[in-house]
Structures are given as C-alpha cells and as structure tokens.
Coordinates of N, CA, C and O in Angstrom, one line a residue:
V1 N 34.9 -66.0 -33.4 CA 34.7 -66.5 -32.0 C 36.0 -66.3 -31.3 O 37.1 -66.5 -31.8
V2 N 35.9 -65.7 -30.1 CA 37.0 -65.5 -29.2 C 36.7 -66.2 -27.9 O 35.8 -65.8 -27.2
P3 N 37.5 -67.2 -27.5 CA 37.3 -67.8 -26.2 C 37.8 -66.9 -25.0 O 38.9 -66.3 -25.1
N4 N 37.1 -66.9 -23.9 CA 37.5 -66.1 -22.8 C 37.9 -67.0 -21.6 O 37.5 -68.2 -21.6
D5 N 38.7 -66.6 -20.7 CA 39.2 -67.4 -19.6 C 38.1 -67.9 -18.7 O 38.3 -68.9 -18.0
D6 N 36.9 -67.3 -18.7 CA 35.8 -67.7 -17.8 C 34.8 -68.7 -18.5 O 33.7 -68.8 -18.1
F7 N 35.3 -69.3 -19.6 CA 34.5 -70.3 -20.4 C 33.3 -69.6 -21.0 O 32.2 -70.3 -21.2
T8 N 33.4 -68.4 -21.4 CA 32.4 -67.7 -22.3 C 33.1 -67.5 -23.6 O 34.3 -67.6 -23.8
L9 N 32.3 -67.2 -24.6 CA 32.7 -66.9 -26.0 C 32.3 -65.6 -26.4 O 31.1 -65.2 -26.2
L10 N 33.1 -64.8 -27.0 CA 32.7 -63.6 -27.6 C 32.5 -63.9 -29.1 O 33.4 -64.3 -29.8
L11 N 31.2 -63.8 -29.5 CA 30.8 -64.1 -30.8 C 30.5 -62.9 -31.6 O 29.8 -62.0 -31.1
T12 N 31.0 -62.8 -32.8 CA 30.6 -61.7 -33.7 C 29.8 -62.3 -34.9 O 30.3 -63.2 -35.6
F13 N 28.6 -61.9 -35.0 CA 27.6 -62.4 -36.0 C 27.8 -61.7 -37.3 O 28.4 -60.6 -37.4
D14 N 27.1 -62.2 -38.4 CA 27.2 -61.6 -39.7 C 26.8 -60.1 -39.7 O 27.3 -59.4 -40.6
N15 N 25.9 -59.7 -38.8 CA 25.5 -58.3 -38.8 C 26.4 -57.5 -38.0 O 26.0 -56.3 -37.6
N16 N 27.6 -58.0 -37.6 CA 28.6 -57.3 -36.8 C 28.2 -57.1 -35.3 O 28.9 -56.5 -34.5
E17 N 27.1 -57.8 -34.9 CA 26.7 -57.7 -33.5 C 27.6 -58.6 -32.7 O 27.8 -59.8 -33.1
K18 N 28.0 -58.1 -31.6 CA 28.9 -58.9 -30.7 C 28.1 -59.4 -29.5 O 27.4 -58.6 -28.9
R19 N 28.2 -60.7 -29.2 CA 27.4 -61.3 -28.1 C 28.3 -62.2 -27.3 O 29.2 -62.8 -27.8
I20 N 27.9 -62.4 -26.0 CA 28.6 -63.3 -25.1 C 27.8 -64.6 -24.9 O 26.6 -64.5 -24.5
F21 N 28.4 -65.7 -25.1 CA 27.7 -67.0 -24.9 C 28.4 -67.7 -23.8 O 29.7 -68.0 -23.9
D22 N 27.7 -68.1 -22.8 CA 28.3 -68.8 -21.6 C 28.2 -70.3 -21.9 O 27.2 -70.9 -22.0
V23 N 29.4 -71.0 -22.0 CA 29.5 -72.4 -22.3 C 29.5 -73.2 -21.1 O 29.3 -74.4 -21.1
K24 N 29.7 -72.6 -19.9 CA 29.9 -73.4 -18.6 C 28.8 -74.4 -18.4 O 29.1 -75.6 -18.0
P25 N 27.5 -74.1 -18.7 CA 26.5 -75.1 -18.4 C 26.6 -76.4 -19.3 O 26.1 -77.5 -19.0
F26 N 27.3 -76.3 -20.4 CA 27.5 -77.4 -21.3 C 28.7 -78.3 -20.9 O 28.8 -79.4 -21.4
L27 N 29.6 -77.8 -20.1 CA 30.8 -78.5 -19.8 C 30.7 -79.5 -18.6 O 31.7 -79.8 -18.0
Q28 N 29.6 -80.0 -18.4 CA 29.3 -80.9 -17.3 C 30.0 -82.3 -17.5 O 30.1 -82.8 -18.7
K29 N 30.3 -83.0 -16.5 CA 30.9 -84.3 -16.6 C 29.9 -85.3 -17.2 O 28.7 -85.2 -16.9
G30 N 30.3 -86.1 -18.1 CA 29.4 -87.1 -18.7 C 28.8 -86.6 -20.0 O 28.1 -87.3 -20.7
T31 N 29.1 -85.3 -20.4 CA 28.6 -84.8 -21.7 C 29.6 -84.8 -22.8 O 30.8 -85.0 -22.5
V32 N 29.2 -84.6 -24.0 CA 30.2 -84.6 -25.1 C 31.1 -83.4 -25.0 O 32.2 -83.3 -25.6
F33 N 30.7 -82.4 -24.2 CA 31.6 -81.2 -24.0 C 32.6 -81.3 -22.9 O 33.4 -80.4 -22.6
E34 N 32.5 -82.4 -22.1 CA 33.3 -82.5 -20.9 C 34.8 -82.2 -21.1 O 35.4 -81.6 -20.3
Q35 N 35.4 -82.8 -22.2 CA 36.8 -82.6 -22.4 C 37.2 -81.1 -22.6 O 38.4 -80.7 -22.4
F36 N 36.3 -80.3 -22.9 CA 36.6 -78.9 -23.2 C 36.5 -78.0 -22.0 O 36.6 -76.8 -22.0
A37 N 36.3 -78.7 -20.8 CA 36.3 -77.9 -19.5 C 37.7 -77.6 -19.1 O 37.9 -76.9 -18.1
Q38 N 38.7 -78.1 -19.8 CA 40.1 -77.7 -19.6 C 40.4 -76.5 -20.4 O 40.1 -76.5 -21.6
P39 N 41.0 -75.4 -19.8 CA 41.2 -74.2 -20.6 C 41.9 -74.4 -21.9 O 41.5 -73.7 -22.9
S40 N 42.9 -75.2 -22.0 CA 43.6 -75.3 -23.2 C 42.8 -76.0 -24.3 O 42.9 -75.7 -25.5
E41 N 41.9 -76.9 -23.9 CA 41.0 -77.5 -24.8 C 39.9 -76.6 -25.3 O 39.5 -76.5 -26.4
F42 N 39.3 -75.8 -24.3 CA 38.3 -74.9 -24.6 C 38.7 -73.8 -25.6 O 38.0 -73.4 -26.5
K43 N 40.0 -73.4 -25.5 CA 40.5 -72.4 -26.4 C 40.7 -72.8 -27.8 O 41.0 -72.0 -28.7
R44 N 40.5 -74.1 -28.1 CA 40.6 -74.6 -29.5 C 39.3 -74.4 -30.3 O 39.2 -75.0 -31.4
V45 N 38.4 -73.6 -29.8 CA 37.2 -73.3 -30.5 C 37.4 -72.7 -31.9 O 38.4 -71.9 -32.1
Y46 N 36.5 -72.9 -32.8 CA 36.5 -72.3 -34.1 C 35.1 -72.3 -34.7 O 34.2 -72.9 -34.2
I47 N 35.0 -71.6 -35.8 CA 33.7 -71.6 -36.6 C 33.9 -72.4 -37.8 O 34.9 -72.2 -38.5
D48 N 33.0 -73.4 -38.0 CA 33.2 -74.2 -39.2 C 32.5 -73.6 -40.4 O 32.0 -72.5 -40.4
S49 N 32.5 -74.4 -41.5 CA 32.0 -73.9 -42.8 C 30.5 -73.7 -42.8 O 29.9 -73.0 -43.6
D50 N 29.8 -74.3 -41.8 CA 28.4 -74.1 -41.6 C 28.0 -73.0 -40.6 O 26.9 -72.9 -40.2
H51 N 29.0 -72.3 -40.2 CA 28.9 -71.2 -39.2 C 28.6 -71.7 -37.8 O 28.1 -70.9 -37.0
C52 N 28.9 -72.9 -37.5 CA 28.7 -73.5 -36.2 C 29.9 -73.2 -35.3 O 31.0 -73.2 -35.8
V53 N 29.7 -73.1 -34.0 CA 30.8 -73.0 -33.0 C 31.2 -74.4 -32.8 O 30.4 -75.2 -32.4
C54 N 32.5 -74.7 -32.9 CA 33.0 -76.1 -32.9 C 34.3 -76.3 -32.1 O 35.1 -75.4 -32.0
W55 N 34.4 -77.5 -31.7 CA 35.6 -78.0 -31.1 C 35.9 -79.4 -31.7 O 34.9 -80.2 -31.9
D56 N 37.1 -79.7 -32.0 CA 37.5 -81.0 -32.5 C 37.8 -81.9 -31.3 O 38.6 -81.5 -30.4
K57 N 37.3 -83.1 -31.2 CA 37.6 -84.0 -30.1 C 39.1 -84.3 -30.2 O 39.8 -84.3 -29.2
D58 N 39.6 -84.6 -31.4 CA 41.0 -84.9 -31.6 C 41.5 -83.9 -32.6 O 41.1 -83.9 -33.8
P59 N 42.3 -82.9 -32.2 CA 42.8 -81.9 -33.1 C 43.7 -82.3 -34.3 O 43.9 -81.6 -35.2
T60 N 44.1 -83.6 -34.2 CA 44.9 -84.1 -35.3 C 44.1 -84.6 -36.5 O 44.6 -85.0 -37.5
I61 N 42.8 -84.7 -36.3 CA 41.9 -85.2 -37.3 C 41.1 -84.1 -38.0 O 40.6 -83.2 -37.3
D62 N 41.0 -84.1 -39.3 CA 40.2 -83.1 -40.0 C 38.7 -83.4 -39.9 O 38.2 -84.3 -40.4
S63 N 38.0 -82.5 -39.1 CA 36.6 -82.7 -38.9 C 35.7 -82.4 -40.1 O 34.6 -82.8 -40.1
E64 N 36.3 -81.8 -41.1 CA 35.5 -81.6 -42.4 C 35.5 -83.0 -43.1 O 34.5 -83.2 -43.9
T65 N 36.4 -83.9 -42.8 CA 36.4 -85.2 -43.4 C 35.8 -86.2 -42.5 O 35.0 -87.1 -43.0
V66 N 36.1 -86.2 -41.3 CA 35.5 -87.1 -40.3 C 34.5 -86.4 -39.4 O 34.9 -85.7 -38.4
W67 N 33.3 -86.4 -39.8 CA 32.2 -85.6 -39.2 C 32.0 -85.8 -37.7 O 31.7 -84.9 -37.0
N68 N 32.2 -87.1 -37.2 CA 32.0 -87.4 -35.8 C 33.1 -87.0 -34.9 O 33.1 -87.4 -33.7
N69 N 34.1 -86.3 -35.4 CA 35.2 -85.8 -34.6 C 34.9 -84.4 -34.0 O 35.6 -83.9 -33.1
K70 N 33.8 -83.9 -34.4 CA 33.4 -82.5 -34.0 C 32.3 -82.4 -33.0 O 31.3 -83.1 -33.2
V71 N 32.4 -81.5 -32.1 CA 31.3 -81.2 -31.2 C 30.9 -79.7 -31.5 O 31.8 -78.9 -31.6
D72 N 29.6 -79.5 -31.8 CA 29.3 -78.1 -32.2 C 28.0 -77.6 -31.6 O 27.2 -78.3 -31.0
L73 N 27.9 -76.3 -31.7 CA 26.7 -75.6 -31.3 C 26.2 -74.8 -32.5 O 27.0 -74.1 -33.2
S74 N 24.9 -74.8 -32.7 CA 24.4 -74.1 -33.9 C 24.4 -72.6 -33.7 O 24.3 -72.1 -32.6
P75 N 24.6 -71.8 -34.8 CA 24.7 -70.4 -34.7 C 23.4 -69.8 -34.1 O 23.4 -68.8 -33.4
D76 N 22.2 -70.4 -34.5 CA 20.9 -69.9 -34.0 C 20.8 -70.0 -32.5 O 20.4 -69.1 -31.8
A77 N 21.2 -71.2 -32.0 CA 21.2 -71.4 -30.5 C 22.1 -70.4 -29.8 O 21.8 -69.9 -28.7
C78 N 23.3 -70.2 -30.4 CA 24.3 -69.4 -29.8 C 23.8 -67.9 -29.7 O 24.0 -67.2 -28.7
Y79 N 23.1 -67.5 -30.7 CA 22.5 -66.2 -30.8 C 21.4 -66.0 -29.7 O 21.4 -65.1 -28.9
V80 N 20.5 -66.9 -29.7 CA 19.3 -66.9 -28.8 C 19.7 -67.0 -27.4 O 19.2 -66.3 -26.5
D81 N 20.7 -67.8 -27.1 CA 21.1 -68.1 -25.7 C 22.3 -67.2 -25.2 O 22.9 -67.5 -24.2
S82 N 22.6 -66.2 -26.0 CA 23.7 -65.3 -25.6 C 23.2 -63.9 -25.2 O 22.0 -63.6 -25.4
I83 N 24.1 -63.1 -24.7 CA 23.7 -61.7 -24.3 C 24.5 -60.7 -25.0 O 25.7 -61.0 -25.4
P84 N 24.0 -59.5 -25.3 CA 24.8 -58.5 -25.9 C 26.1 -58.2 -25.2 O 26.1 -58.1 -24.0
A85 N 27.2 -58.1 -25.9 CA 28.5 -57.7 -25.3 C 28.4 -56.2 -25.1 O 27.9 -55.5 -25.9
V86 N 28.9 -55.8 -24.0 CA 28.9 -54.3 -23.7 C 30.2 -53.6 -24.1 O 31.2 -54.2 -24.4

C-alpha cells in the first residue's frame, strides 16, 4: 500500500495487479476514519497480517496486541471498490 497526497491508496494485490482506492468518502467527520483526514495521519497506513488496509488510532500501541486500536478495510472491499491503476 502506498498513500497518495489526494487521499487515495495505490494497492498492489497478490496477483501483482495495481489498483487505486479512494479513501475520501470514508474520512467524514464523526466516523472512525475522521482522524486520518490529516495527511500525516493518513500516510501511516499499512497492511496487517490479515492483508487488511489499516491505520492505528494510537501509533504507540501495538494493534496486533490491542485489537481495538486499529481501523481497517478488508482486502475484498478494497479490490471491489477500487479502479485499475494506469
């Protein structure tokens, strides 16, 4: 996963297909994704051990140990709701 300045993600899937996922619709005020509407927070994205696209609410806490510290998107949803990268 590579975060872009326009709040999209460049995702490379296991089959080496590259796709663009637009996260902007998720970054609305009052949602669990709200804090990631800040560029520095958005860029902390990573792929977890379950292949989900994730952000840690608190980057000082290990989300593999404290499961409710993580906000994630399933790989299936990211694939279905993304477009091919050109």
